[in-house]
Amino acid sequence: MTESLASRLSQRHLLGTETLSAADALRILDTAEVFFDVSRRPVRKVPTLRGKTIVNVFFEASTRTRTSFEIAGKRLSADVVNFTSSGSSVSKGETLLDTVHNLEAMRPDVLVVRHSASGAPHYLSSRVRCGIVNAGDGTHEHPTQALLDAFTIRRAKGRIEGLTVTICGDVTHSRVARSNAWLLTALGARVRFAGPRTLMPSDTSSWPVEVFDRVEPALEGADVVMVLRIQRERLSGALLPSFREYSRTFGINERRLGLAAKDAIVMHPGPINRGVELDGAVADGPRSAVLDQVEAGVAVRMAVLYLLCAEPGQAAVS
Amino acid sequence: MRIVIDPEAAERGIRRIAGAIVERARGAGDVCLVGIRRGGEPIARRLALAIEQLEGQKVPLGLLDIALYRDDAATALPAPRLGRSEIPFAVEGRRVVLVDDVLFTGRTVRAAVDALLDYGRPRTIELAVLVDRGGRELPIQADYAVRAVEVGVGERVDVAETEAGLHAVVLAQGEPTS
């Protein structure tokens, strides 16, 4: 049955968008539409993943992403457990692999992993039997963020193909920028990066993007303006003279937004540094899709968990 | 292949069911129809039209996808076809008639009742089907059926929609869909 084959992802893990096929990405987005509806009903829960266990394994601080995954799992009736590294055996010197093997011995179906080391989820995926979802690894990838961004764009614009998406800010440290660049180009969008040279990777030649070191030309005609957070915790003073300086030359405000398409939407993965990378009036304005992104996050993560909880080797029949 | 319902019989049967639905509450009143995707969809559309012709009043029509509510959902994941449910009206306190093509084990109807209750609390839920083929595994029965048929072990019932209308056939084991 070809339909049942097409209904599952071609891989057991979601590690990044660079290795995600366009067909798998569309399968996730289409499935998320169903769960988006579920989250707007009076009873925002379906019994589908009853008896499944999902563990959020977060070695790095996060409230939004962890909460979003937790709500997503609970709306599918899975049991969701949160593991945070502070106050755990990690602080007693346990290695990452030992920690994860211990969690795996409790027989979860999916581990949702966030780690400050790029590649950590990929490393774990070849060493565990359960599914792994990358919830952000260092400066590498954050696939569910890119998928929820794609979902938000598709709902707002009716399509992704042919759109111009400008991603501006601290690209070097941004896993959101990387995951979006791969995903959105695979889905047919044109992606532009804009930011100060010091915050742009030294070699972007292998990336499917157009790079600008000034924000104005990058904004011209853009359908989507995606603003990245200036990551204070990852920046050393040498890369950026001051936040005021950054805001003056790269911050997105009403005036700069005027260069984009008339119906352009503004996105931000959060948390926002108001008045630094994004003006407060724009963030709260009619073109802001920031809260739509958060709502989409739950639907997209429900879709990912649903599709990854398939029993290995068991074909679904209607 | 054995034809059990041809388009003419389907039209006649659906008109009869429309009459029975209206009769039960002495009018279409607050009745609304919910077709179970995907087989129940064409039957629900025709039934809505038949009630409208009878009563001169439009009947709200919704569609329910039950893939997320199947009792084998967690072991047969992901469902081969996951579709959207569209219930564009409040079911709270209403008289809902669920509509499906074939009633067999009753498991689909059980899932549909659970799914519907997550949209609100209807006053009553009734069940209308095109074919009742027996073989129930749960204590569920149809309130209205166009036709009940005897089906042998290994045989299956197929319902198809063509330009001429609805057809229901019984196929032997392994016989390809017509």
XYZ file of C-alpha atoms in Angstrom:
496
model
C 0.000 0.000 0.000
C 1.730 3.112 -1.191
C -0.461 5.391 0.897
C 0.605 3.805 4.152
C 4.238 4.117 3.109
C 3.793 7.783 2.345
C 2.135 8.366 5.696
C 5.276 7.730 7.695
C 8.534 9.626 7.588
C 11.429 8.024 5.797
C 13.531 8.268 8.970
C 13.104 7.371 12.655
C 14.560 10.616 13.981
C 14.187 14.306 13.298
C 17.732 15.615 13.583
C 17.751 18.536 11.184
C 16.235 20.017 8.058
C 19.392 19.614 5.957
C 18.757 15.865 5.845
C 14.958 16.131 5.703
C 13.401 15.464 2.302
C 10.841 17.912 0.926
C 8.301 15.054 0.908
C 8.854 14.385 4.625
C 8.659 18.114 5.403
C 5.347 18.432 3.555
C 4.044 15.319 5.311
C 4.790 16.995 8.658
C 3.192 20.313 7.602
C 0.046 18.620 6.243
C -0.302 16.491 9.374
C 0.141 19.623 11.502
C -2.946 21.168 9.859
C -5.068 18.446 11.466
C -3.521 19.075 14.890
C -3.890 22.838 14.495
C -7.652 22.243 14.322
C -7.519 19.978 17.392
C -5.897 22.773 19.432
C -8.805 25.098 18.625
C -11.555 22.727 19.771
C -13.266 22.833 23.183
C -11.528 19.527 24.035
C -7.951 20.076 22.861
C -6.841 16.471 23.163
C -6.973 13.275 21.127
C -6.382 9.750 22.513
C -3.933 8.746 19.758
C -0.658 8.300 21.689
C -2.163 6.717 24.803
C 0.501 4.491 26.368
C 3.430 6.203 24.648
C 6.123 7.940 26.682
C 7.986 11.046 25.588
C 10.929 12.440 27.570
C 12.051 16.030 27.126
C 15.804 15.877 27.771
C 16.990 19.474 28.070
C 20.670 20.144 28.782
C 20.186 23.809 27.928
C 17.716 26.367 29.245
C 14.404 26.683 27.410
C 10.906 27.458 28.483
C 9.076 28.011 25.213
C 10.318 24.986 23.301
C 10.064 22.634 26.265
C 6.558 23.827 27.124
C 5.532 23.527 23.482
C 6.769 19.916 23.249
C 5.162 19.104 26.593
C 1.772 20.471 25.541
C 2.097 18.749 22.154
C 2.719 15.369 23.779
C -0.090 15.819 26.289
C -2.599 16.833 23.608
C -1.824 13.481 21.955
C -2.433 11.700 25.310
C 1.209 10.579 25.597
C 2.895 10.618 29.004
C 5.430 13.431 28.973
C 8.325 13.626 31.405
C 10.709 16.557 31.648
C 14.370 16.003 32.395
C 16.510 19.074 32.974
C 20.227 18.794 33.508
C 20.407 21.200 36.442
C 19.786 19.244 39.625
C 20.373 15.917 37.833
C 23.265 13.460 37.850
C 24.819 15.504 35.052
C 25.961 17.912 37.733
C 27.551 14.896 39.464
C 29.678 14.169 36.397
C 27.588 11.631 34.463
C 28.336 11.581 30.715
C 25.716 12.469 28.115
C 25.598 8.905 26.801
C 25.217 7.398 30.296
C 22.416 9.821 31.098
C 20.585 8.976 27.901
C 21.121 5.212 28.266
C 19.615 5.439 31.745
C 16.610 7.301 30.417
C 16.302 4.803 27.566
C 16.187 1.915 30.037
C 12.857 3.361 31.218
C 11.524 2.589 27.732
C 10.462 5.915 26.296
C 9.247 6.059 22.686
C 10.773 9.422 21.824
C 13.496 11.543 23.410
C 13.307 15.258 22.669
C 16.862 16.508 23.102
C 18.285 19.991 23.514
C 22.021 20.322 24.012
C 24.586 23.102 23.753
C 26.938 20.904 21.690
C 26.278 20.890 17.950
C 25.714 17.308 16.808
C 24.706 15.870 20.200
C 21.288 14.534 18.986
C 22.938 13.041 15.917
C 25.546 11.322 18.119
C 22.787 9.876 20.316
C 20.581 8.754 17.423
C 22.970 5.986 16.375
C 23.262 4.731 19.969
C 19.630 4.416 21.105
C 16.624 2.419 19.974
C 13.978 5.111 20.545
C 13.293 8.090 18.292
C 15.259 11.310 18.765
C 13.931 14.779 18.058
C 16.480 17.571 17.947
C 15.060 20.491 19.942
C 18.127 22.640 19.271
C 21.797 21.640 19.260
C 24.371 24.374 19.790
C 24.647 26.589 16.732
C 23.713 23.734 14.376
C 19.983 23.037 13.857
C 16.540 23.574 15.360
C 14.314 21.680 12.928
C 10.948 22.039 14.663
C 11.433 25.824 14.770
C 11.990 25.885 11.002
C 8.979 23.620 10.456
C 6.722 25.841 12.566
C 8.047 28.870 10.667
C 7.236 27.165 7.358
C 3.780 26.275 8.681
C 3.175 29.905 9.763
C 4.336 31.233 6.376
C 2.159 28.759 4.479
C -0.924 29.693 6.504
C -0.287 33.434 6.123
C 0.660 33.398 2.433
C -1.056 30.275 1.157
C 2.252 29.000 -0.238
C 6.013 28.915 0.330
C 7.225 28.371 -3.216
C 8.401 31.546 -4.911
C 8.422 33.691 -1.751
C 11.408 35.790 -0.721
C 12.375 35.292 2.908
C 14.892 37.632 4.532
C 16.556 36.342 7.681
C 18.390 39.102 9.514
C 20.661 39.294 12.507
C 23.159 37.036 14.193
C 23.318 34.290 11.572
C 26.585 32.761 12.828
C 25.154 31.709 16.164
C 21.693 30.914 14.866
C 20.500 27.343 14.507
C 17.142 28.846 13.524
C 18.728 30.535 10.484
C 20.460 27.323 9.409
C 17.400 25.110 9.739
C 15.219 27.662 7.952
C 17.672 28.136 5.094
C 17.685 24.409 4.293
C 13.972 23.869 4.772
C 12.601 26.950 3.049
C 14.817 26.549 -0.023
C 13.844 22.865 -0.238
C 10.221 24.056 -0.271
C 10.937 26.527 -3.070
C 11.499 29.875 -1.317
C 14.369 32.281 -2.000
C 16.274 32.907 1.214
C 18.413 35.972 1.982
C 20.708 36.418 4.974
C 21.461 39.920 6.246
C 23.682 40.896 9.149
C 26.977 42.454 10.168
C 30.001 40.662 8.725
C 31.140 39.747 12.219
C 27.892 37.815 12.775
C 27.910 36.084 9.380
C 29.639 32.688 8.913
C 33.013 33.141 7.183
C 32.071 30.750 4.388
C 28.479 30.707 3.160
C 29.309 29.390 -0.326
C 27.759 25.972 0.352
C 24.510 27.555 1.575
C 21.512 27.994 -0.694
C 21.195 31.687 0.202
C 22.035 35.194 -0.943
C 24.123 37.104 1.617
C 23.884 40.854 2.330
C 25.993 42.855 4.766
C 23.447 45.694 4.832
C 19.862 45.116 5.825
C 18.121 47.595 3.471
C 18.826 45.873 0.130
C 18.012 42.515 1.711
C 14.572 43.762 2.750
C 13.576 45.006 -0.687
C 10.528 43.112 -1.891
C 10.737 40.526 0.903
C 7.507 38.607 1.601
C 8.716 37.410 4.981
C 11.099 39.181 7.361
C 12.522 36.819 9.916
C 14.360 38.605 12.712
C 16.893 36.659 14.768
C 17.593 37.225 18.425
C 20.878 38.859 19.361
C 22.193 36.100 21.589
C 23.813 37.920 24.452
C 24.951 34.604 26.004
C 26.874 33.542 22.877
C 28.349 36.943 21.940
C 31.678 38.279 23.054
C 32.240 42.037 23.010
C 34.527 41.945 19.991
C 31.734 40.918 17.579
C 29.384 43.793 18.313
C 30.313 47.308 19.452
C 27.013 47.876 21.288
C 23.358 46.911 21.177
C 22.420 50.536 20.403
C 24.768 50.479 17.427
C 23.255 47.200 16.240
C 19.734 48.542 16.597
C 20.595 51.668 14.585
C 22.159 49.767 11.657
C 20.308 46.436 11.630
C 17.255 46.702 13.878
C 13.890 46.112 12.173
C 11.550 49.082 12.604
C 8.534 50.502 10.721
C 10.744 52.571 8.420
C 12.913 49.631 7.296
C 9.876 47.369 7.016
C 8.561 49.837 4.411
C 11.164 48.402 1.994
C 9.588 44.936 2.147
C 6.491 43.858 0.217
C 3.273 45.642 1.233
C 1.846 42.468 2.763
C 5.092 41.207 4.303
C 4.884 39.424 7.644
C 7.419 39.748 10.449
C 8.600 36.720 12.391
C 10.850 36.174 15.387
C 11.701 32.872 17.109
C 11.692 34.533 20.526
C 12.554 35.610 23.081
C 12.604 39.151 21.651
C 15.099 41.775 22.760
C 12.689 44.685 22.276
C 14.369 47.728 20.833
C 17.506 45.795 19.858
C 16.863 43.526 16.868
C 13.144 44.307 16.666
C 11.217 47.483 17.445
C 8.416 46.957 19.961
C 5.827 48.637 17.717
C 6.602 46.194 14.881
C 6.553 43.195 17.217
C 3.057 44.189 18.390
C 1.928 45.507 14.999
C -0.556 44.082 12.508
C 2.166 42.444 10.398
C 3.680 40.536 13.299
C 3.217 36.759 13.125
C 5.145 36.145 16.343
C 2.262 34.676 18.339
C 1.035 32.702 15.305
C 4.457 31.059 15.317
C 4.009 30.001 18.943
C 0.556 28.547 18.214
C 1.902 26.750 15.136
C 4.700 25.290 17.273
C 2.335 23.065 19.224
C 0.630 21.755 16.050
C 3.926 21.057 14.274
C 5.416 19.280 17.294
C 2.244 17.179 17.631
C 2.716 16.168 13.989
C 6.384 15.280 14.512
C 5.679 13.217 17.652
C 2.717 11.508 15.987
C 4.728 10.542 12.914
C 7.766 9.379 14.915
C 5.797 7.216 17.370
C 5.150 4.603 14.669
C 5.971 1.078 15.698
C 9.135 0.059 13.859
C 8.405 -2.390 11.071
C 4.657 -2.345 11.560
C 2.688 -1.248 8.551
C -0.468 0.717 9.169
C -3.592 -0.529 7.441
C -6.917 1.211 7.080
C -19.255 -9.570 -7.720
C -22.786 -9.158 -6.463
C -24.527 -5.780 -6.829
C -26.557 -5.033 -3.682
C -27.410 -1.371 -4.264
C -27.563 0.433 -7.616
C -27.833 4.231 -7.986
C -31.614 4.165 -8.227
C -31.994 2.024 -5.107
C -29.523 4.262 -3.300
C -31.507 7.418 -4.137
C -34.776 5.783 -3.099
C -33.268 4.432 0.116
C -31.719 7.757 1.075
C -35.074 9.520 0.499
C -36.705 6.931 2.745
C -34.112 7.511 5.486
C -34.553 11.283 5.159
C -38.267 10.772 5.757
C -37.623 8.555 8.767
C -35.203 11.070 10.311
C -37.726 13.872 9.952
C -40.534 11.615 11.172
C -38.746 10.659 14.376
C -38.715 14.250 15.649
C -41.762 15.469 13.701
C -39.636 17.831 11.575
C -36.002 18.478 10.741
C -35.778 20.851 13.729
C -32.275 20.991 15.136
C -30.993 17.939 13.279
C -27.477 18.041 11.864
C -25.565 15.456 9.852
C -21.973 14.356 10.379
C -20.413 12.147 7.709
C -17.569 9.843 8.732
C -14.655 10.404 6.353
C -14.186 9.284 3.790
C -16.846 6.707 2.985
C -19.694 8.502 4.748
C -19.115 11.795 2.956
C -21.081 11.246 -0.297
C -23.924 9.589 1.591
C -24.155 12.436 4.102
C -24.252 14.997 1.256
C -27.093 13.169 -0.463
C -28.982 12.729 2.795
C -28.670 16.454 3.560
C -30.075 17.267 0.131
C -32.963 14.794 0.560
C -33.942 16.310 3.926
C -33.740 19.800 2.435
C -36.048 18.796 -0.440
C -38.475 17.263 2.030
C -38.533 20.052 4.593
C -37.474 23.096 2.558
C -34.785 23.823 5.103
C -31.012 23.437 4.919
C -29.436 20.894 7.254
C -25.973 21.604 8.756
C -23.425 19.116 7.430
C -20.106 18.254 9.044
C -17.331 15.769 8.327
C -15.450 13.758 10.902
C -12.081 12.067 10.449
C -11.661 9.332 13.042
C -8.062 8.227 12.398
C -6.827 9.733 15.689
C -9.555 7.914 17.639
C -9.137 4.371 16.310
C -8.800 1.752 19.068
C -5.666 0.511 17.331
C -4.324 4.058 16.918
C -1.240 3.545 19.085
C -0.240 0.240 17.456
C -1.068 1.067 13.842
C 0.656 4.440 13.736
C 0.671 6.553 11.795
C -2.764 6.185 10.291
C -2.492 5.754 6.529
C -4.896 8.572 5.887
C -5.130 11.414 8.321
C -7.733 13.913 7.200
C -9.227 17.049 8.654
C -12.500 17.118 10.503
C -14.815 19.966 9.566
C -17.679 20.569 11.955
C -18.745 24.158 11.157
C -21.482 24.289 13.828
C -21.817 23.711 17.573
C -22.985 20.154 18.322
C -23.826 21.061 21.929
C -27.441 20.114 22.682
C -28.211 19.160 19.061
C -29.601 16.062 17.457
C -26.703 14.582 15.455
C -27.045 11.858 12.843
C -23.724 10.136 12.086
C -23.525 8.871 8.512
C -21.274 6.114 7.153
C -21.215 3.885 4.086
C -20.850 0.398 5.584
C -21.553 -0.752 9.145
C -19.417 -3.802 9.969
C -17.553 -4.310 13.285
C -18.840 -1.095 14.847
C -15.321 0.047 15.767
C -15.391 3.013 13.392
C -18.694 4.181 14.885
C -17.295 3.833 18.420
C -14.353 6.024 17.395
C -16.694 8.513 15.709
C -18.848 8.845 18.837
C -15.739 9.533 20.931
C -14.444 12.057 18.401
C -17.821 13.813 18.233
C -18.032 14.125 22.025
C -14.767 16.089 21.954
C -16.606 18.765 19.963
C -19.379 19.107 22.539
C -22.276 17.206 24.085
C -25.034 16.492 21.569
C -28.535 15.800 22.911
C -28.734 12.567 20.897
C -26.540 10.730 18.393
C -28.147 8.462 15.795
C -26.548 6.372 13.065
C -27.489 6.117 9.392
C -25.671 3.825 6.941
C -25.991 2.721 3.347
C -25.198 -0.951 4.011
C -25.436 -2.938 7.249
C -23.348 -6.047 6.578
C -23.492 -7.604 10.072
C -20.419 -8.918 11.904
C -20.505 -6.558 14.874
C -17.716 -6.723 17.463
C -19.201 -4.008 19.672
C -22.770 -3.399 20.940
C -23.658 -0.837 18.254
C -26.514 -0.787 15.759
C -27.799 1.474 12.997
C -30.952 3.543 13.442
C -31.369 3.778 9.678
C -29.964 1.555 6.923
C -30.711 1.598 3.204
C -30.106 -2.125 3.076
C -28.962 -4.973 5.323
C -27.073 -7.724 3.490
C -25.750 -11.168 4.355
C -22.022 -11.296 3.682
C -19.979 -14.488 3.804
C -16.668 -14.966 5.605
C -13.869 -13.391 3.581
C -16.242 -11.354 1.414
C -16.202 -7.575 1.570
C -18.559 -4.722 0.740
C -17.393 -1.879 -1.482
C -19.251 1.384 -1.970
C -18.322 3.567 -4.927
C -19.575 6.878 -6.244
C -19.817 7.404 -10.008
C -21.586 10.026 -12.106
C -24.665 7.807 -12.086
C -24.742 7.753 -8.265
C -23.872 5.343 -5.459
C -23.145 1.664 -5.994
C -22.659 -1.023 -3.343
C -21.221 -4.413 -4.280
C -20.161 -7.549 -2.424
C -16.773 -8.855 -3.528
C -15.314 -12.309 -2.948
C -11.987 -12.721 -1.159
C -9.156 -11.370 -3.311
C -11.500 -9.993 -5.971
C -10.186 -6.603 -7.123
C -12.233 -3.435 -6.580
C -14.363 -2.759 -9.632
